[in-house]
JSON list of C-alpha atoms and ligand atoms in Angstrom, two decimals:
[
{"chain": "E", "resi": 1, "resn": "UNK", "atom": "CA", "xyz": [-35.23, 26.37, 9.12]},
{"chain": "E", "resi": 2, "resn": "UNK", "atom": "CA", "xyz": [-37.22, 29.30, 10.38]},
{"chain": "E", "resi": 3, "resn": "UNK", "atom": "CA", "xyz": [-34.87, 32.16, 9.38]},
{"chain": "E", "resi": 4, "resn": "UNK", "atom": "CA", "xyz": [-34.82, 32.78, 5.86]},
{"chain": "E", "resi": 5, "resn": "UNK", "atom": "CA", "xyz": [-35.63, 35.91, 5.18]},
{"chain": "E", "resi": 6, "resn": "UNK", "atom": "CA", "xyz": [-33.37, 38.42, 3.40]},
{"chain": "E", "resi": 7, "resn": "UNK", "atom": "CA", "xyz": [-32.26, 35.79, 0.11]},
{"chain": "E", "resi": 8, "resn": "UNK", "atom": "CA", "xyz": [-29.35, 34.09, 1.55]},
{"chain": "E", "resi": 9, "resn": "UNK", "atom": "CA", "xyz": [-30.46, 30.53, 0.93]},
{"chain": "E", "resi": 10, "resn": "UNK", "atom": "CA", "xyz": [-29.84, 26.88, 2.57]},
{"chain": "E", "resi": 11, "resn": "UNK", "atom": "CA", "xyz": [-27.64, 26.08, -0.92]},
{"chain": "E", "resi": 12, "resn": "UNK", "atom": "CA", "xyz": [-25.63, 29.37, 0.28]},
{"chain": "E", "resi": 13, "resn": "UNK", "atom": "CA", "xyz": [-24.96, 28.97, 3.52]},
{"chain": "E", "resi": 14, "resn": "UNK", "atom": "CA", "xyz": [-23.72, 25.68, 2.55]},
{"chain": "E", "resi": 15, "resn": "UNK", "atom": "CA", "xyz": [-21.80, 26.55, -0.14]},
{"chain": "E", "resi": 16, "resn": "UNK", "atom": "CA", "xyz": [-19.69, 29.16, 1.56]},
{"chain": "E", "resi": 17, "resn": "UNK", "atom": "CA", "xyz": [-19.36, 27.13, 4.93]},
{"chain": "E", "resi": 18, "resn": "UNK", "atom": "CA", "xyz": [-18.34, 23.99, 2.30]},
{"chain": "E", "resi": 19, "resn": "UNK", "atom": "CA", "xyz": [-15.61, 26.36, 0.81]},
{"chain": "E", "resi": 20, "resn": "UNK", "atom": "CA", "xyz": [-14.69, 27.66, 4.03]},
{"chain": "E", "resi": 21, "resn": "UNK", "atom": "CA", "xyz": [-13.29, 23.78, 5.47]},
{"chain": "E", "resi": 22, "resn": "UNK", "atom": "CA", "xyz": [-12.51, 22.65, 1.37]},
{"chain": "E", "resi": 23, "resn": "UNK", "atom": "CA", "xyz": [-10.49, 25.17, 1.46]},
{"chain": "E", "resi": 24, "resn": "UNK", "atom": "CA", "xyz": [-8.08, 23.41, 3.64]},
{"chain": "E", "resi": 25, "resn": "UNK", "atom": "CA", "xyz": [-5.56, 20.67, 2.53]},
{"chain": "E", "resi": 26, "resn": "UNK", "atom": "CA", "xyz": [-6.03, 18.07, 4.56]},
{"chain": "E", "resi": 27, "resn": "UNK", "atom": "CA", "xyz": [-2.53, 16.42, 4.21]},
{"chain": "E", "resi": 28, "resn": "UNK", "atom": "CA", "xyz": [-0.14, 19.51, 4.18]},
{"chain": "E", "resi": 29, "resn": "UNK", "atom": "CA", "xyz": [-2.55, 21.93, 6.22]},
{"chain": "E", "resi": 30, "resn": "UNK", "atom": "CA", "xyz": [-1.79, 24.83, 3.22]},
{"chain": "E", "resi": 31, "resn": "UNK", "atom": "CA", "xyz": [-5.02, 27.29, 2.89]},
{"chain": "E", "resi": 32, "resn": "UNK", "atom": "CA", "xyz": [-5.89, 28.07, -0.72]},
{"chain": "E", "resi": 33, "resn": "UNK", "atom": "CA", "xyz": [-8.03, 31.52, -0.30]},
{"chain": "E", "resi": 34, "resn": "UNK", "atom": "CA", "xyz": [-8.86, 31.21, -4.54]},
{"chain": "E", "resi": 35, "resn": "UNK", "atom": "CA", "xyz": [-10.11, 28.05, -3.55]},
{"chain": "E", "resi": 36, "resn": "UNK", "atom": "CA", "xyz": [-8.88, 26.71, -7.32]},
{"chain": "E", "resi": 37, "resn": "UNK", "atom": "CA", "xyz": [-11.74, 24.06, -7.87]},
{"chain": "E", "resi": 38, "resn": "UNK", "atom": "CA", "xyz": [-12.37, 22.99, -11.62]},
{"chain": "E", "resi": 39, "resn": "UNK", "atom": "CA", "xyz": [-15.92, 21.38, -11.58]},
{"chain": "E", "resi": 40, "resn": "UNK", "atom": "CA", "xyz": [-16.72, 19.00, -14.13]},
{"chain": "E", "resi": 41, "resn": "UNK", "atom": "CA", "xyz": [-20.31, 17.25, -14.89]},
{"chain": "E", "resi": 42, "resn": "UNK", "atom": "CA", "xyz": [-21.66, 14.61, -16.57]},
{"chain": "E", "resi": 43, "resn": "UNK", "atom": "CA", "xyz": [-25.05, 15.98, -16.52]},
{"chain": "E", "resi": 44, "resn": "UNK", "atom": "CA", "xyz": [-25.89, 12.80, -13.12]},
{"chain": "E", "resi": 45, "resn": "UNK", "atom": "CA", "xyz": [-23.39, 14.19, -11.25]},
{"chain": "E", "resi": 46, "resn": "UNK", "atom": "CA", "xyz": [-20.30, 17.16, -10.41]},
{"chain": "E", "resi": 47, "resn": "UNK", "atom": "CA", "xyz": [-16.98, 16.54, -10.04]},
{"chain": "E", "resi": 48, "resn": "UNK", "atom": "CA", "xyz": [-14.99, 18.84, -7.90]},
{"chain": "E", "resi": 49, "resn": "UNK", "atom": "CA", "xyz": [-11.15, 18.83, -8.11]},
{"chain": "E", "resi": 50, "resn": "UNK", "atom": "CA", "xyz": [-8.67, 20.51, -6.51]},
{"chain": "E", "resi": 51, "resn": "UNK", "atom": "CA", "xyz": [-5.06, 20.59, -6.71]},
{"chain": "E", "resi": 52, "resn": "UNK", "atom": "CA", "xyz": [-2.89, 21.68, -3.41]},
{"chain": "E", "resi": 53, "resn": "UNK", "atom": "CA", "xyz": [-0.22, 24.42, -4.87]},
{"chain": "E", "resi": 54, "resn": "UNK", "atom": "CA", "xyz": [1.72, 23.38, -1.50]},
{"chain": "E", "resi": 55, "resn": "UNK", "atom": "CA", "xyz": [1.91, 19.53, -1.60]},
{"chain": "E", "resi": 56, "resn": "UNK", "atom": "CA", "xyz": [0.79, 18.73, -5.17]},
{"chain": "E", "resi": 57, "resn": "UNK", "atom": "CA", "xyz": [-2.32, 15.98, -3.26]},
{"chain": "E", "resi": 58, "resn": "UNK", "atom": "CA", "xyz": [-5.58, 15.93, -5.71]},
{"chain": "E", "resi": 59, "resn": "UNK", "atom": "CA", "xyz": [-9.14, 15.83, -4.02]},
{"chain": "E", "resi": 60, "resn": "UNK", "atom": "CA", "xyz": [-12.13, 15.15, -5.38]},
{"chain": "E", "resi": 61, "resn": "UNK", "atom": "CA", "xyz": [-15.53, 16.24, -4.19]},
{"chain": "E", "resi": 62, "resn": "UNK", "atom": "CA", "xyz": [-18.48, 14.07, -5.77]},
{"chain": "E", "resi": 63, "resn": "UNK", "atom": "CA", "xyz": [-21.76, 15.93, -6.13]},
{"chain": "E", "resi": 64, "resn": "UNK", "atom": "CA", "xyz": [-24.61, 13.98, -6.95]},
{"chain": "E", "resi": 65, "resn": "UNK", "atom": "CA", "xyz": [-27.62, 15.67, -8.67]},
{"chain": "E", "resi": 66, "resn": "UNK", "atom": "CA", "xyz": [-31.07, 15.00, -7.39]},
{"chain": "E", "resi": 67, "resn": "UNK", "atom": "CA", "xyz": [-33.57, 14.69, -10.16]},
{"chain": "B", "resi": 1, "resn": "LIG", "atom": "ZN1", "xyz": [-1.73, 20.34, 0.78]}
]
């Protein structure tokens, strides 16, 4: 982590990379540019759900929040 000037944090970079990979449905290969992930949280973690508009597969990503 030696080049981090200019505002883009590690988390920002992770998020954008994540979004690119997550845009592709592992089931049918559909690329959802909209990235329709819906987030819900219970305070300790965030659940992201994505419904593929092509094949209907539901994907869930859970991110645990650190305290
Ligand atoms: Zn799909």
